[in-house]
Amino acid sequence: MYIDVVGRRNAFLGFSALLILVGMIALAIPPHLNLGIDFTSGSTFDLNFTKDPGIAAVRTALADANYPDAIVQGAGGGDYLIRTPDLGENGLDAIKAIVTKEIGSDFTVPSVSSTSPSVAKNTVRDAITAVGVGAIFVMLYIAYAFRTVPKSYRYALAAIIALMHDVLVVLGLFAVLGRVIDAQVNAIFIVAILTVVGYSVNDTIVVFDRIRENVRLMPSRQFRTTVNISVTETMTRSLLTSFTTALAVLAMLLFGGASLRDFLIALLSGIIIGTYSSIFIAAQILVLWEEGAFERFKFWRRWTAPQAEQAT
Amino acid sequence: MRRYRGVVILLILFGLAVTLISIPQININALGIHFDRGKPNTPLGLTEGLDLQGGTDLVFQGVHADGSPPTADDMQGVRKIVEQRINQFGLNQPNIQLLGNPPNRLLVQLPGLSGSTINLAFAGNPVTASELQQYFQTTLNHPEATVTAQPQTSGPTKFTISLNSLQPAVTSTTSTEGHPSEADTIRQALAKKYPAVMTVEYPVGGNTSTSTAATSTAATSTSTSSTSTSATATSATSTPHYEAPTVANIQAVLGALNITNATVKQDGPWKYSITLPDLQGQSVDSSGNVTYQEALDVSVALGETFGPPITSSLTGELSEYNVSGGLAQIEALISHTASLEFKERDCASLNAPNANTPWPPDGLTQAEWAVQRCTNPKYYQEKATGLTGKSLKNAYAGTEPGQVNPVVFIQFDSAGAKTFYEVTSRIAQNGGALAIYLDGKQLVAPTAQKGIAGGNAYISGNFTAEQARTIAIQLRSGALPVNLNLIQERHVDATLGQDTVHKSIIAAVIGLALVLIFMSTYYKLPGIVASLALLLYAAILLAAFKMAPVTITLSGIAALVLSIGTAVDANVLISERTKEELRAGRTLFAAINEGFDRAWPSIRDGHMSTLITAVVLFWFGDRLGTSIMQGFALTLAAGTLTSLFSAFVASRIISRALARTWFGRRLTMWVPTGGVGLESAAEPGD
């Protein structure tokens, strides 16, 4: 079995470019992402009624409690998810009192979360830093792990490009899903993204590891052939691992609670795109680089020239 | 047997892990070793995070009044004070930690929901703590209720009842009439359960009257009524009445008020006790005092009918009822900036300011005056000293030679010491006192014999050791060194948490089962080996979580599922490599060894990059979303390490052991579905 992935690389690269383009367009159009209170500040809480009063009654009660901008979402069975500006210390008690007065006391508030604007501002910054720092450390590790292979920095950079590709695709997906199914980007989404980072790199490393091994076995073989052979050899493993992990995540998504839905969607899409990019993006970048495809860019020549000298 | 040593060790390990998991609580307390792991009421005895067991996460930002960031010392001080405040509140097992580097935020985790507390008292102490506890646990459906009694020097015993939650918790200040919250329902049940007894005693010979103007309807309806009076106790001219009201008279008065369930007993010629079950018209003021309109009506009606009694008292009823534990209250308690004030007190003059003024004033005796001139706010005057809680460096209880009772030592900083010297010099000279107020309430008001220099002093008095300690704590905790702003709050109800736990367990089990089934059917024997290794992996991981103990959170469960993926990946890599080596024509043993060796670099690098991610996550977890991140990172790291062991050590041992058995001669069982059939028979080797 031999699959000529390299020969069809333009199709894959084009597909990825399209995916990212669509995602970026969705991201560019306000409201960009459906950001959770971890980023925007504010409060979210659940109102669970024993007897469903209807969404209009809940909206009216919130408006009467001085929260006319509250976003009310019905979750079925008399359960409502409500998002308001920061409730402060007494806001919830006020809402409870009004709801009791207008609708009745047969309700519970099983969960409440609040984030103040100062924290929210830092969260955005810290989230970006966390992803960036994670990526840099992983890159350094790859450069180290592949130090025996000629031009190991290429492997590290290719892995990071694949990783950024994955992060962008998941972000774009959430820009779309935020509009379609109200998927939220919150602190736990950052956890998902970082996990995707780890997973994507893991996948890429497996492919690169095979390339590393095959380069060592047959140093004289054309690089694109080596990559094709390596990709083919690892294809089964990549698909199987991705499939089984996706299976476990899917089980969580289908049978687990609703509170982790968005997190699991991010993970699932990240796992799939991570596997895809390890074969069709990361490995292809190595080939493009090796074959000098980037040389046609002036900036590239200027940028890589000193490094290339050092590497040889 | 030697060749199966590895398998035996794995079996022992597996057995040990399963045993540790299945024993809900492990408690070793012998030979000086204290080992206590596992929790009751949680799946497998694992420690659950707040998102699973229910509870509240609060993050406060410390900031100086002028906006400057707090120092590490400030935050340590804050932590201690908040700890004291929460402990005083009586909440169970709070977790208080500082966040940030240098620390500028305070994380307070309060498990088991907000934990409501009811403070109540019954006039006349009709009930004991154990009776009350029994009543809460059985009748009021609060099996978790604990009741503690605090006898008071004056007034009825106060009871503190700790409950997990009240739904919906409405504090006494915002009691909503007509929509009974559980707090209100309990209050009414208690009022009903413990009936009030009103004892009334009239002056022998009956009341006197100055006028009949206030004759009420109640009075005219009774046949042997005494003349009514308008409740003026003192009257100059009087006409004596000699007939005492009968039980029937009183019942008639009650009947006129539509009270039918009361029983009236005559205790003496002019003495009656009226039992009023289920007093109506409860109301609670902001400090928790319960009053009853019905009792008021009765006493007014009786007064109008029979004249003012010598004594009229209500006992047995619920006289105080205070609910605390709403989230807002805890937040307020924590971030409360108590103010410690030091005031210089000028007492009123002991002797008359001039000969013409009657002295002591207000008909007080000389002895009373000596005390009151310095203790009754009516007579003394106070002015600010400029000393604040900030000037106070330390306060602690101790003993001082020459003092019988424990004393409270106080230390001021250098600026404070100077002021303290000036103030003490003045009060020593003019016989005043240094009044210390905490939140406007007087804590202590010591006098001074002479000006105290150096800023070190002690306060003596008839303190018990406990009182001295309390005063010291109050002085110390007087003011937070910085302002605390609540910046983040997460609150999860216990029932929601339980629901999530159940769903997650089901999902995790289904996920794991799917993976195992798939691996076994696709990879056949290596798949079964991998599945066994995965089961071992799961058992070791859970046992480790329980023993560490690692707190399991929602995101932790997600990390667990994800690390199953990593573990599967390692096994898939090995299986694929083994398959390739078999196809290349190696013997089974050689193929297994080679498969493991060749898969190693990938597995190592993959696991390393996951570990790096976990470390970065853990590092940032401190800044982001508090517990979510760190729980995830910790679980992911632990899962990745265990996966490394399960794939690399356990799988290899099991594979090699299997290869020596009957299975070793069935090569097709070692090649995945769709694989090329192998002809050459492999020999089991060493």
PDB file of N, CA and C in Angstrom, chain A residues 43 131 133 194 207 212 232 304:
ATOM      1  N   SER A  43     -22.731  37.655  34.919  1.00  0.00           N
ATOM      2  CA  SER A  43     -23.151  36.509  35.718  1.00  0.00           C
ATOM      3  C   SER A  43     -23.981  35.564  34.875  1.00  0.00           C
ATOM      4  N   VAL A 131      -1.759  29.719  25.553  1.00  0.00           N
ATOM      5  CA  VAL A 131      -1.649  28.961  24.300  1.00  0.00           C
ATOM      6  C   VAL A 131      -0.279  29.214  23.668  1.00  0.00           C
ATOM      7  N   VAL A 133       2.589  30.236  25.136  1.00  0.00           N
ATOM      8  CA  VAL A 133       3.672  29.627  25.913  1.00  0.00           C
ATOM      9  C   VAL A 133       3.687  28.115  25.704  1.00  0.00           C
ATOM     10  N   LEU A 194      -5.991  24.082  24.564  1.00  0.00           N
ATOM     11  CA  LEU A 194      -4.665  23.624  24.985  1.00  0.00           C
ATOM     12  C   LEU A 194      -4.534  22.118  24.848  1.00  0.00           C
ATOM     13  N   VAL A 207       3.896  11.072  13.150  1.00  0.00           N
ATOM     14  CA  VAL A 207       4.195  11.084  11.718  1.00  0.00           C
ATOM     15  C   VAL A 207       5.663  11.467  11.481  1.00  0.00           C
ATOM     16  N   ARG A 212      11.478  10.577  10.428  1.00  0.00           N
ATOM     17  CA  ARG A 212      12.822  10.574  11.007  1.00  0.00           C
ATOM     18  C   ARG A 212      13.477   9.206  10.841  1.00  0.00           C
ATOM     19  N   THR A 232       1.858   6.838   4.831  1.00  0.00           N
ATOM     20  CA  THR A 232       1.088   5.627   4.602  1.00  0.00           C
ATOM     21  C   THR A 232       1.224   4.666   5.776  1.00  0.00           C
ATOM     22  N   THR A 304      15.562  33.048   5.774  1.00  0.00           N
ATOM     23  CA  THR A 304      16.126  31.731   6.057  1.00  0.00           C
ATOM     24  C   THR A 304      17.598  31.621   5.718  1.00  0.00           C
TER      25      THR A 304
END
